[in-house]
């Protein structure tokens, strides 16, 4: 398998993970959340994809909190100070499997390593 790498701030990465966790708990797809935020249908998918440069801004956190019916954006932000400023994430892209057992054109990203840079 080919390995890929992405460089991102640790804070951005943890916010992306938290939003994804909350989105999935609410049973929302990436597209659903993007539409609730009144942004392009692919926005959340791009943010969650490690190979894309898109990230959430302060404005987006407010839109996410509203879409998820939260009382505050604080629940989207990790507690405390992050240990690292920037991290490098090494990952593989693994094809998703369709219901019929064939390989999808979509991929899952399997994280191999996260390291400080």
JSON list of C-alpha atoms in Angstrom, two decimals:
[
{"chain": "A", "resi": 1, "resn": "UNK", "atom": "CA", "xyz": [0.00, 0.00, 0.00]},
{"chain": "A", "resi": 2, "resn": "UNK", "atom": "CA", "xyz": [1.13, 3.50, -0.78]},
{"chain": "A", "resi": 3, "resn": "UNK", "atom": "CA", "xyz": [1.70, 5.76, 2.21]},
{"chain": "A", "resi": 4, "resn": "UNK", "atom": "CA", "xyz": [0.63, 9.40, 2.30]},
{"chain": "A", "resi": 5, "resn": "UNK", "atom": "CA", "xyz": [1.40, 12.16, 4.74]},
{"chain": "A", "resi": 6, "resn": "UNK", "atom": "CA", "xyz": [-0.32, 15.34, 5.88]},
{"chain": "A", "resi": 7, "resn": "UNK", "atom": "CA", "xyz": [0.99, 18.19, 7.97]},
{"chain": "A", "resi": 8, "resn": "UNK", "atom": "CA", "xyz": [-1.59, 19.87, 10.18]},
{"chain": "A", "resi": 9, "resn": "UNK", "atom": "CA", "xyz": [-1.75, 21.66, 13.51]},
{"chain": "A", "resi": 10, "resn": "UNK", "atom": "CA", "xyz": [-2.55, 19.32, 16.36]},
{"chain": "A", "resi": 11, "resn": "UNK", "atom": "CA", "xyz": [-5.39, 21.64, 17.41]},
{"chain": "A", "resi": 12, "resn": "UNK", "atom": "CA", "xyz": [-6.98, 21.57, 13.93]},
{"chain": "A", "resi": 13, "resn": "UNK", "atom": "CA", "xyz": [-6.71, 17.78, 13.85]},
{"chain": "A", "resi": 14, "resn": "UNK", "atom": "CA", "xyz": [-8.34, 17.32, 17.24]},
{"chain": "A", "resi": 15, "resn": "UNK", "atom": "CA", "xyz": [-11.19, 19.69, 16.32]},
{"chain": "A", "resi": 16, "resn": "UNK", "atom": "CA", "xyz": [-11.78, 17.75, 13.10]},
{"chain": "A", "resi": 17, "resn": "UNK", "atom": "CA", "xyz": [-11.90, 14.47, 15.07]},
{"chain": "A", "resi": 18, "resn": "UNK", "atom": "CA", "xyz": [-14.33, 15.93, 17.63]},
{"chain": "A", "resi": 19, "resn": "UNK", "atom": "CA", "xyz": [-16.68, 17.29, 14.95]},
{"chain": "A", "resi": 20, "resn": "UNK", "atom": "CA", "xyz": [-16.59, 13.94, 13.15]},
{"chain": "A", "resi": 21, "resn": "UNK", "atom": "CA", "xyz": [-17.40, 12.08, 16.40]},
{"chain": "A", "resi": 22, "resn": "UNK", "atom": "CA", "xyz": [-20.34, 14.39, 17.16]},
{"chain": "A", "resi": 23, "resn": "UNK", "atom": "CA", "xyz": [-21.57, 14.28, 13.54]},
{"chain": "A", "resi": 24, "resn": "UNK", "atom": "CA", "xyz": [-21.58, 10.48, 13.57]},
{"chain": "A", "resi": 25, "resn": "UNK", "atom": "CA", "xyz": [-23.31, 10.38, 16.99]},
{"chain": "A", "resi": 26, "resn": "UNK", "atom": "CA", "xyz": [-26.10, 12.50, 15.49]},
{"chain": "A", "resi": 27, "resn": "UNK", "atom": "CA", "xyz": [-26.32, 10.16, 12.49]},
{"chain": "A", "resi": 28, "resn": "UNK", "atom": "CA", "xyz": [-25.37, 12.92, 10.05]},
{"chain": "A", "resi": 29, "resn": "UNK", "atom": "CA", "xyz": [-23.37, 12.29, 6.90]},
{"chain": "A", "resi": 30, "resn": "UNK", "atom": "CA", "xyz": [-20.64, 14.68, 5.84]},
{"chain": "A", "resi": 31, "resn": "UNK", "atom": "CA", "xyz": [-23.02, 16.02, 3.22]},
{"chain": "A", "resi": 32, "resn": "UNK", "atom": "CA", "xyz": [-25.83, 16.48, 5.78]},
{"chain": "A", "resi": 33, "resn": "UNK", "atom": "CA", "xyz": [-23.62, 18.56, 8.07]},
{"chain": "A", "resi": 34, "resn": "UNK", "atom": "CA", "xyz": [-22.33, 20.64, 5.14]},
{"chain": "A", "resi": 35, "resn": "UNK", "atom": "CA", "xyz": [-25.91, 21.38, 4.11]},
{"chain": "A", "resi": 36, "resn": "UNK", "atom": "CA", "xyz": [-26.94, 22.22, 7.70]},
{"chain": "A", "resi": 37, "resn": "UNK", "atom": "CA", "xyz": [-24.03, 24.69, 7.74]},
{"chain": "A", "resi": 38, "resn": "UNK", "atom": "CA", "xyz": [-25.29, 26.12, 4.42]},
{"chain": "A", "resi": 39, "resn": "UNK", "atom": "CA", "xyz": [-21.94, 25.45, 2.75]},
{"chain": "A", "resi": 40, "resn": "UNK", "atom": "CA", "xyz": [-21.00, 23.42, -0.32]},
{"chain": "A", "resi": 41, "resn": "UNK", "atom": "CA", "xyz": [-22.14, 19.79, -0.06]},
{"chain": "A", "resi": 42, "resn": "UNK", "atom": "CA", "xyz": [-18.56, 18.54, -0.10]},
{"chain": "A", "resi": 43, "resn": "UNK", "atom": "CA", "xyz": [-17.13, 20.93, 2.52]},
{"chain": "A", "resi": 44, "resn": "UNK", "atom": "CA", "xyz": [-17.12, 18.64, 5.59]},
{"chain": "A", "resi": 45, "resn": "UNK", "atom": "CA", "xyz": [-15.80, 15.74, 3.49]},
{"chain": "A", "resi": 46, "resn": "UNK", "atom": "CA", "xyz": [-12.89, 17.88, 2.35]},
{"chain": "A", "resi": 47, "resn": "UNK", "atom": "CA", "xyz": [-12.12, 18.95, 5.91]},
{"chain": "A", "resi": 48, "resn": "UNK", "atom": "CA", "xyz": [-12.17, 15.35, 7.16]},
{"chain": "A", "resi": 49, "resn": "UNK", "atom": "CA", "xyz": [-9.93, 14.13, 4.31]},
{"chain": "A", "resi": 50, "resn": "UNK", "atom": "CA", "xyz": [-6.30, 14.30, 5.42]},
{"chain": "A", "resi": 51, "resn": "UNK", "atom": "CA", "xyz": [-5.05, 14.99, 1.91]},
{"chain": "A", "resi": 52, "resn": "UNK", "atom": "CA", "xyz": [-7.13, 18.15, 1.52]},
{"chain": "A", "resi": 53, "resn": "UNK", "atom": "CA", "xyz": [-6.01, 21.57, 2.78]},
{"chain": "A", "resi": 54, "resn": "UNK", "atom": "CA", "xyz": [-9.50, 22.59, 4.02]},
{"chain": "A", "resi": 55, "resn": "UNK", "atom": "CA", "xyz": [-9.87, 23.18, 7.78]},
{"chain": "A", "resi": 56, "resn": "UNK", "atom": "CA", "xyz": [-12.56, 24.59, 10.07]},
{"chain": "A", "resi": 57, "resn": "UNK", "atom": "CA", "xyz": [-12.36, 28.28, 10.93]},
{"chain": "A", "resi": 58, "resn": "UNK", "atom": "CA", "xyz": [-13.79, 30.07, 13.97]},
{"chain": "A", "resi": 59, "resn": "UNK", "atom": "CA", "xyz": [-16.83, 30.94, 11.82]},
{"chain": "A", "resi": 60, "resn": "UNK", "atom": "CA", "xyz": [-17.31, 27.26, 10.96]},
{"chain": "A", "resi": 61, "resn": "UNK", "atom": "CA", "xyz": [-17.27, 26.26, 14.63]},
{"chain": "A", "resi": 62, "resn": "UNK", "atom": "CA", "xyz": [-20.27, 28.49, 15.25]},
{"chain": "A", "resi": 63, "resn": "UNK", "atom": "CA", "xyz": [-22.10, 27.01, 12.24]},
{"chain": "A", "resi": 64, "resn": "UNK", "atom": "CA", "xyz": [-21.28, 23.47, 13.41]},
{"chain": "A", "resi": 65, "resn": "UNK", "atom": "CA", "xyz": [-22.51, 24.17, 16.94]},
{"chain": "A", "resi": 66, "resn": "UNK", "atom": "CA", "xyz": [-25.78, 25.54, 15.55]},
{"chain": "A", "resi": 67, "resn": "UNK", "atom": "CA", "xyz": [-26.19, 22.58, 13.17]},
{"chain": "A", "resi": 68, "resn": "UNK", "atom": "CA", "xyz": [-25.59, 20.10, 16.01]},
{"chain": "A", "resi": 69, "resn": "UNK", "atom": "CA", "xyz": [-27.91, 22.08, 18.33]},
{"chain": "A", "resi": 70, "resn": "UNK", "atom": "CA", "xyz": [-25.14, 22.67, 20.84]},
{"chain": "A", "resi": 71, "resn": "UNK", "atom": "CA", "xyz": [-25.31, 25.49, 23.40]},
{"chain": "A", "resi": 72, "resn": "UNK", "atom": "CA", "xyz": [-21.69, 26.57, 22.87]},
{"chain": "A", "resi": 73, "resn": "UNK", "atom": "CA", "xyz": [-18.70, 26.09, 20.57]},
{"chain": "A", "resi": 74, "resn": "UNK", "atom": "CA", "xyz": [-16.63, 25.16, 23.65]},
{"chain": "A", "resi": 75, "resn": "UNK", "atom": "CA", "xyz": [-17.63, 21.51, 23.24]},
{"chain": "A", "resi": 76, "resn": "UNK", "atom": "CA", "xyz": [-15.80, 21.46, 19.89]},
{"chain": "A", "resi": 77, "resn": "UNK", "atom": "CA", "xyz": [-12.47, 22.67, 21.26]},
{"chain": "A", "resi": 78, "resn": "UNK", "atom": "CA", "xyz": [-10.07, 20.30, 23.08]},
{"chain": "A", "resi": 79, "resn": "UNK", "atom": "CA", "xyz": [-9.42, 21.10, 26.73]},
{"chain": "A", "resi": 80, "resn": "UNK", "atom": "CA", "xyz": [-6.06, 22.45, 27.76]},
{"chain": "A", "resi": 81, "resn": "UNK", "atom": "CA", "xyz": [-3.04, 23.33, 25.69]},
{"chain": "A", "resi": 82, "resn": "UNK", "atom": "CA", "xyz": [-2.06, 20.94, 22.92]},
{"chain": "A", "resi": 83, "resn": "UNK", "atom": "CA", "xyz": [1.32, 19.28, 23.33]},
{"chain": "A", "resi": 84, "resn": "UNK", "atom": "CA", "xyz": [2.48, 20.06, 19.79]},
{"chain": "A", "resi": 85, "resn": "UNK", "atom": "CA", "xyz": [1.98, 22.91, 17.37]},
{"chain": "A", "resi": 86, "resn": "UNK", "atom": "CA", "xyz": [2.30, 20.96, 14.11]},
{"chain": "A", "resi": 87, "resn": "UNK", "atom": "CA", "xyz": [2.09, 17.22, 13.51]},
{"chain": "A", "resi": 88, "resn": "UNK", "atom": "CA", "xyz": [2.73, 14.95, 10.55]},
{"chain": "A", "resi": 89, "resn": "UNK", "atom": "CA", "xyz": [0.17, 12.21, 10.00]},
{"chain": "A", "resi": 90, "resn": "UNK", "atom": "CA", "xyz": [1.25, 9.21, 7.91]},
{"chain": "A", "resi": 91, "resn": "UNK", "atom": "CA", "xyz": [-1.66, 7.21, 6.52]},
{"chain": "A", "resi": 92, "resn": "UNK", "atom": "CA", "xyz": [-2.80, 4.72, 3.89]},
{"chain": "A", "resi": 93, "resn": "UNK", "atom": "CA", "xyz": [-5.86, 4.99, 1.69]},
{"chain": "A", "resi": 94, "resn": "UNK", "atom": "CA", "xyz": [-7.92, 1.80, 1.81]},
{"chain": "A", "resi": 95, "resn": "UNK", "atom": "CA", "xyz": [-10.80, 1.36, -0.65]},
{"chain": "A", "resi": 96, "resn": "UNK", "atom": "CA", "xyz": [-14.24, 1.18, 0.94]},
{"chain": "A", "resi": 97, "resn": "UNK", "atom": "CA", "xyz": [-16.24, -1.93, 0.10]},
{"chain": "A", "resi": 98, "resn": "UNK", "atom": "CA", "xyz": [-19.61, -1.66, -1.64]},
{"chain": "A", "resi": 99, "resn": "UNK", "atom": "CA", "xyz": [-22.63, -3.64, -0.44]},
{"chain": "A", "resi": 100, "resn": "UNK", "atom": "CA", "xyz": [-22.04, -6.14, -3.26]},
{"chain": "A", "resi": 101, "resn": "UNK", "atom": "CA", "xyz": [-18.47, -6.77, -2.02]},
{"chain": "A", "resi": 102, "resn": "UNK", "atom": "CA", "xyz": [-16.73, -4.85, -4.79]},
{"chain": "A", "resi": 103, "resn": "UNK", "atom": "CA", "xyz": [-14.22, -2.07, -4.11]},
{"chain": "A", "resi": 104, "resn": "UNK", "atom": "CA", "xyz": [-15.62, 1.44, -4.01]},
{"chain": "A", "resi": 105, "resn": "UNK", "atom": "CA", "xyz": [-14.02, 4.48, -5.61]},
{"chain": "A", "resi": 106, "resn": "UNK", "atom": "CA", "xyz": [-14.10, 6.04, -2.13]},
{"chain": "A", "resi": 107, "resn": "UNK", "atom": "CA", "xyz": [-11.37, 5.46, 0.44]},
{"chain": "A", "resi": 108, "resn": "UNK", "atom": "CA", "xyz": [-10.91, 5.17, 4.18]},
{"chain": "A", "resi": 109, "resn": "UNK", "atom": "CA", "xyz": [-7.80, 6.74, 5.62]},
{"chain": "A", "resi": 110, "resn": "UNK", "atom": "CA", "xyz": [-5.96, 4.40, 7.99]},
{"chain": "A", "resi": 111, "resn": "UNK", "atom": "CA", "xyz": [-3.55, 6.30, 10.20]},
{"chain": "A", "resi": 112, "resn": "UNK", "atom": "CA", "xyz": [-0.16, 4.65, 10.57]},
{"chain": "A", "resi": 113, "resn": "UNK", "atom": "CA", "xyz": [1.72, 7.25, 12.62]},
{"chain": "A", "resi": 114, "resn": "UNK", "atom": "CA", "xyz": [1.38, 10.71, 14.10]},
{"chain": "A", "resi": 115, "resn": "UNK", "atom": "CA", "xyz": [4.55, 12.58, 15.00]},
{"chain": "A", "resi": 116, "resn": "UNK", "atom": "CA", "xyz": [5.59, 16.04, 16.09]},
{"chain": "A", "resi": 117, "resn": "UNK", "atom": "CA", "xyz": [7.37, 18.21, 13.55]}
]
